[in-house]
Short mmCIF file of C-alpha atoms and ligand atoms in Angstrom, two decimals:
data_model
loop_
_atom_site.label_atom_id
_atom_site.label_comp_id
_atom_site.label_asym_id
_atom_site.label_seq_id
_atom_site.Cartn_x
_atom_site.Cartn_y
_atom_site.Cartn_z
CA UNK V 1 0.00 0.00 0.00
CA UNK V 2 1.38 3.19 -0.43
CA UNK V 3 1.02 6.04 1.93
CA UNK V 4 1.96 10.06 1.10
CA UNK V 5 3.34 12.04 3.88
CA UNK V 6 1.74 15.01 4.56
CA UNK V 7 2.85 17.51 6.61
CA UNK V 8 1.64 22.09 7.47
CA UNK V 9 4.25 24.68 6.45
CA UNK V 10 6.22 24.91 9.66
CA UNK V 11 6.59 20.97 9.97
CA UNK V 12 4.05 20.86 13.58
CA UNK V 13 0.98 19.03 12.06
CA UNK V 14 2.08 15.66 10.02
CA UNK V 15 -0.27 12.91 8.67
CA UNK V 16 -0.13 10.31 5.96
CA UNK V 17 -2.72 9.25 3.54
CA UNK V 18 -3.14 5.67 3.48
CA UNK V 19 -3.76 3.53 0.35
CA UNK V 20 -3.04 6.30 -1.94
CA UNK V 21 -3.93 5.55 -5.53
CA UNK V 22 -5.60 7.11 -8.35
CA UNK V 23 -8.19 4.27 -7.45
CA UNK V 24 -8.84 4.90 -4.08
CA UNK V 25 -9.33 8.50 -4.63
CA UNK V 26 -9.87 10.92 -7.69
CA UNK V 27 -7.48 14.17 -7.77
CA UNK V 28 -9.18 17.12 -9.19
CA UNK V 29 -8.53 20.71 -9.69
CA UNK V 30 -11.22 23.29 -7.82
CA UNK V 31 -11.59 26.51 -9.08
CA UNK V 32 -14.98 27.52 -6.67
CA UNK V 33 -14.38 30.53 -5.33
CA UNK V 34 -14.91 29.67 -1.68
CA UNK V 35 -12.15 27.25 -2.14
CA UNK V 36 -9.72 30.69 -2.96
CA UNK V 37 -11.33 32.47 0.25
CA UNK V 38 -10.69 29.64 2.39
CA UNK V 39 -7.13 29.90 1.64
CA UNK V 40 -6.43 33.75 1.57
CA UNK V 41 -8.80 33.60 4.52
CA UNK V 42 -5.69 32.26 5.57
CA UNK V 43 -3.18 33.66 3.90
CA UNK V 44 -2.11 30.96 1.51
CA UNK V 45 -2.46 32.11 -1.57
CA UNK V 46 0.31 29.72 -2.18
CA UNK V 47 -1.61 26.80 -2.78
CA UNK V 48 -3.48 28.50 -5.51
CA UNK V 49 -2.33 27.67 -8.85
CA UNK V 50 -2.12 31.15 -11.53
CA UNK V 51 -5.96 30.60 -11.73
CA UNK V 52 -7.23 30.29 -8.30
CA UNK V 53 -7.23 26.38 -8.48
CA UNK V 54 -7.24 24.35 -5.55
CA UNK V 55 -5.63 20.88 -5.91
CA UNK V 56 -7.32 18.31 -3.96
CA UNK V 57 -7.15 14.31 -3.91
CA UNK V 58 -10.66 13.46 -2.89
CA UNK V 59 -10.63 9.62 -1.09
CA UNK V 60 -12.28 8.16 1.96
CA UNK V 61 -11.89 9.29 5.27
CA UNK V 62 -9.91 6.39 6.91
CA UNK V 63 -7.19 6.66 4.97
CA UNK V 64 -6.35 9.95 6.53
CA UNK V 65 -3.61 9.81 9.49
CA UNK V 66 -3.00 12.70 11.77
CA UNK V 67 0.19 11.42 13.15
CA UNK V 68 1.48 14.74 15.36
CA UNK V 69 0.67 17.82 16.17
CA UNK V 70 -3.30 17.14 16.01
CA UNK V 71 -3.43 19.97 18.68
CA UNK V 72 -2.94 22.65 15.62
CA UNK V 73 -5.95 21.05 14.15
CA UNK V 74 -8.60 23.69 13.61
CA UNK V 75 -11.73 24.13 10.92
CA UNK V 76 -13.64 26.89 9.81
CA UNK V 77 -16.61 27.34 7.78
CA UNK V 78 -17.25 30.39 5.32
CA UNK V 79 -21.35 30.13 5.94
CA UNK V 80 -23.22 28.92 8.69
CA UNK V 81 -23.84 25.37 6.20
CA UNK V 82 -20.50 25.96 4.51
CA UNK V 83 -18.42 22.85 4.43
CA UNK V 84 -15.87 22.30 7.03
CA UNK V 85 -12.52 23.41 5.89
CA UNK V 86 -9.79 21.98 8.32
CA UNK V 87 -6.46 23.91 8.83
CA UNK V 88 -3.41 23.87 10.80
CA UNK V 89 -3.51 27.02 13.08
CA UNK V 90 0.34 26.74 14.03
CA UNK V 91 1.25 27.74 10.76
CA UNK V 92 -2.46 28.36 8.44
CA UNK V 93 -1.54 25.43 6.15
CA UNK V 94 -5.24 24.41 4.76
CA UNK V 95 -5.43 20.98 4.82
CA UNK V 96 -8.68 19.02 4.03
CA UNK V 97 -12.69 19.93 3.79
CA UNK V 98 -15.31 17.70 4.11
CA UNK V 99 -19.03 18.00 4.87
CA UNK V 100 -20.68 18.66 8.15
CA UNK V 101 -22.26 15.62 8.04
CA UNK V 102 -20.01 12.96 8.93
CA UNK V 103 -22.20 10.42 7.47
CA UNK V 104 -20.49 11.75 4.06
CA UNK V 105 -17.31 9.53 3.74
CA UNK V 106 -15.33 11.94 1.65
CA UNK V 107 -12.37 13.84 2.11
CA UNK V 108 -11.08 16.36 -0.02
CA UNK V 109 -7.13 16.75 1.24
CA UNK V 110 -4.95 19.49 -0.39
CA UNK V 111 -2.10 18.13 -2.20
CA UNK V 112 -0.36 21.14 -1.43
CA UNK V 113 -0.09 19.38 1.88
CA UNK V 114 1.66 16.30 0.52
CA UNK V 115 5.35 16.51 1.50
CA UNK V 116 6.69 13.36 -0.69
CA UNK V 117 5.19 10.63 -2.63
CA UNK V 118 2.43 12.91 -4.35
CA UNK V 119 3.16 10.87 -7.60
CA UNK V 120 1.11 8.33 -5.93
CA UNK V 121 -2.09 10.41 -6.03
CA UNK V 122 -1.91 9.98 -9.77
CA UNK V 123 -2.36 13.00 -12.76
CA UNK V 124 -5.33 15.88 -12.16
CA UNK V 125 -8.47 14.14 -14.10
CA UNK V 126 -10.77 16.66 -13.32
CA UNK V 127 -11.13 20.65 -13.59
CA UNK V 128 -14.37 21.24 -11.22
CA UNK V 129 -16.42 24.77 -10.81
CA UNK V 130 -14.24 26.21 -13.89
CA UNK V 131 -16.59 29.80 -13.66
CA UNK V 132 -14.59 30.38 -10.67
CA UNK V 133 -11.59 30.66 -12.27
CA UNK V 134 -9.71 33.92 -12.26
CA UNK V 135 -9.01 35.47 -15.70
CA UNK V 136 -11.63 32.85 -17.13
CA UNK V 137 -10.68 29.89 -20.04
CA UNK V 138 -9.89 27.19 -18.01
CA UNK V 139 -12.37 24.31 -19.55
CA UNK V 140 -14.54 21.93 -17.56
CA UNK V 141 -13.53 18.68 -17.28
CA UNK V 142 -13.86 15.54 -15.85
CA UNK V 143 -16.95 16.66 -12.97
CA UNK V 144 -19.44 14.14 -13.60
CA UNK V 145 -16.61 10.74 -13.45
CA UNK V 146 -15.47 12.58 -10.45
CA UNK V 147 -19.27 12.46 -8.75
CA UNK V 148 -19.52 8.91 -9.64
CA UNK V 149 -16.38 8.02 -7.85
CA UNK V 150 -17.29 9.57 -4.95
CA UNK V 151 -20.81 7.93 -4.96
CA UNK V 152 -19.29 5.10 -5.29
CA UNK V 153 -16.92 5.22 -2.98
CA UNK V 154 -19.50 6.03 -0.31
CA UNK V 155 -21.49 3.15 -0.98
CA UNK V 156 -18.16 1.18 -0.73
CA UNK V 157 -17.83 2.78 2.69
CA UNK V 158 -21.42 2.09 4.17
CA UNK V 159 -21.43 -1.54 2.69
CA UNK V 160 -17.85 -2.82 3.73
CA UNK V 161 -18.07 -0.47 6.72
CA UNK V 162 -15.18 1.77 6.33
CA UNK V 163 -16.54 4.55 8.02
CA UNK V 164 -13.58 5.85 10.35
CA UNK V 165 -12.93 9.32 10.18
CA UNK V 166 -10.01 11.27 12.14
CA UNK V 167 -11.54 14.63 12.23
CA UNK V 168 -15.64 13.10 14.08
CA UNK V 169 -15.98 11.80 16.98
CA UNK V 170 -18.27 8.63 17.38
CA UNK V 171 -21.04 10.73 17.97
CA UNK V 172 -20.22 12.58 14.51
CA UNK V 173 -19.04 15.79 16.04
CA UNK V 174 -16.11 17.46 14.46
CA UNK V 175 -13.16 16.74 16.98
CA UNK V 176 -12.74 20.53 16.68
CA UNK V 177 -15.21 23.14 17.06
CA UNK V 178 -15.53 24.68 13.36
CA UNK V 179 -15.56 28.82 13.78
CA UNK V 180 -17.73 30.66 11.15
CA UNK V 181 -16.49 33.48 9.37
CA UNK V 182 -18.20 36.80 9.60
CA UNK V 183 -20.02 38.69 7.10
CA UNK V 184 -17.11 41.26 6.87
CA UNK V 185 -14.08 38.54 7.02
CA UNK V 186 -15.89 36.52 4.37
CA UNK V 187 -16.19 39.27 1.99
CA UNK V 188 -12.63 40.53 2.10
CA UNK V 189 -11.48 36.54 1.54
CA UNK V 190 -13.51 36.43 -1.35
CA UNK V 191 -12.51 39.72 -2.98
CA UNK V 192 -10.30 38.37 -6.19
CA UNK V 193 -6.86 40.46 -6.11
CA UNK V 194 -6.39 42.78 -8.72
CA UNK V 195 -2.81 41.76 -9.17
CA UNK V 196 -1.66 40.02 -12.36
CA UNK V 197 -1.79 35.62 -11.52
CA UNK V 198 1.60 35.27 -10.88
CA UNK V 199 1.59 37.83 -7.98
CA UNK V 200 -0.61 35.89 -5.77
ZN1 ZN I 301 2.19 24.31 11.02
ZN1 ZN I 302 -13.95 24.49 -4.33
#
């Protein structure tokens, strides 16, 4: 099985994704703009690609590890029913969203996060929420295949009962308590910079 090391900027928060494959999970390309305010929400317009793009390996739940520095765990939410959007506060890495409702076995983990071994994960095969992409032209790809794989992958979960999750508790609370951004913070994360791509 091969695992991907995964580690925040500053080195505090590690983890490893389990079973990594292009089979167990589906690596696609989001371009939503809440995806781009979650991260200069944070400051890390680094993980951004020139267009806004958010690389993310979507798999199941259990094959997350957090191995140290759990403590820095922390999740936000841009809406009241946005989806949770997990982060290391030690050094505002973004690291994973997933729904509120833990019942959802997905993951979506940044592979800006992966430190070695992202070959593993397999090439991008999908471009996902493409209006959202700064400066426009970037062409849809790859969404629907991406849907299935997750619905299918879900079913996997609830019939072969592969339902752990690091970041809920038994009872399906978050093992963090996710903070909602404010009207005013959520507007000035979402304001696209007027500063050519490569200056982000
Ligand atoms: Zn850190
Ligand atoms: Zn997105």
């Amino acid at each position: 099985m091969t695992e991907v090391a995964l580690s925040c900027k500053c080195g505090t928060l590690k983890g490893v994704l389990h079973d990594a494959s292009p089979s167990t999970g589906t690596r696609v390309v989001c371009y939503c703009k809440d995806c781009q305010a979650f991260a200069r929400h944070l400051g890390a317009h680094a993980v951004l690609d020139a267009q806004g793009g958010t690389d993310i390996y979507q798999t199941l739940p259990r094959n997350l590890e957090i191995t140290s520095g759990a403590e820095n765990l922390a999740c936000l939410r841009l809406s009241p029913k946005g989806l949770l959007r997990w982060y290391a506060k030690c050094c505002n890495t973004p690291l994973c969203n997933t729904l509120a409702n833990h019942k959802f076995y997905m993951v979506g983990v940044l592979t800006s996060t992966a430190e070695a071994g992202k070959d593993a994960l397999g090439p991008i095969r999908a471009q996902v929420n493409v209006n959202g992409a700064i400066g426009g032209g970037v062409k849809s790809k790859g969404q629907l295949k991406a849907v299935v794989e997750i619905l299918s992958r879900q079913l996997g979960a609830m019939i072969w009962k592969r339902t752990e999750t690091p970041l809920f508790d038994d009872g399906g609370t978050p093992v963090v308590v996710p903070v909602t951004l404010s009207l005013e913070e959520r507007r000035r994360a979402s304001e696209t910079p007027k500063l050519p791509p490569d200056l982000l």
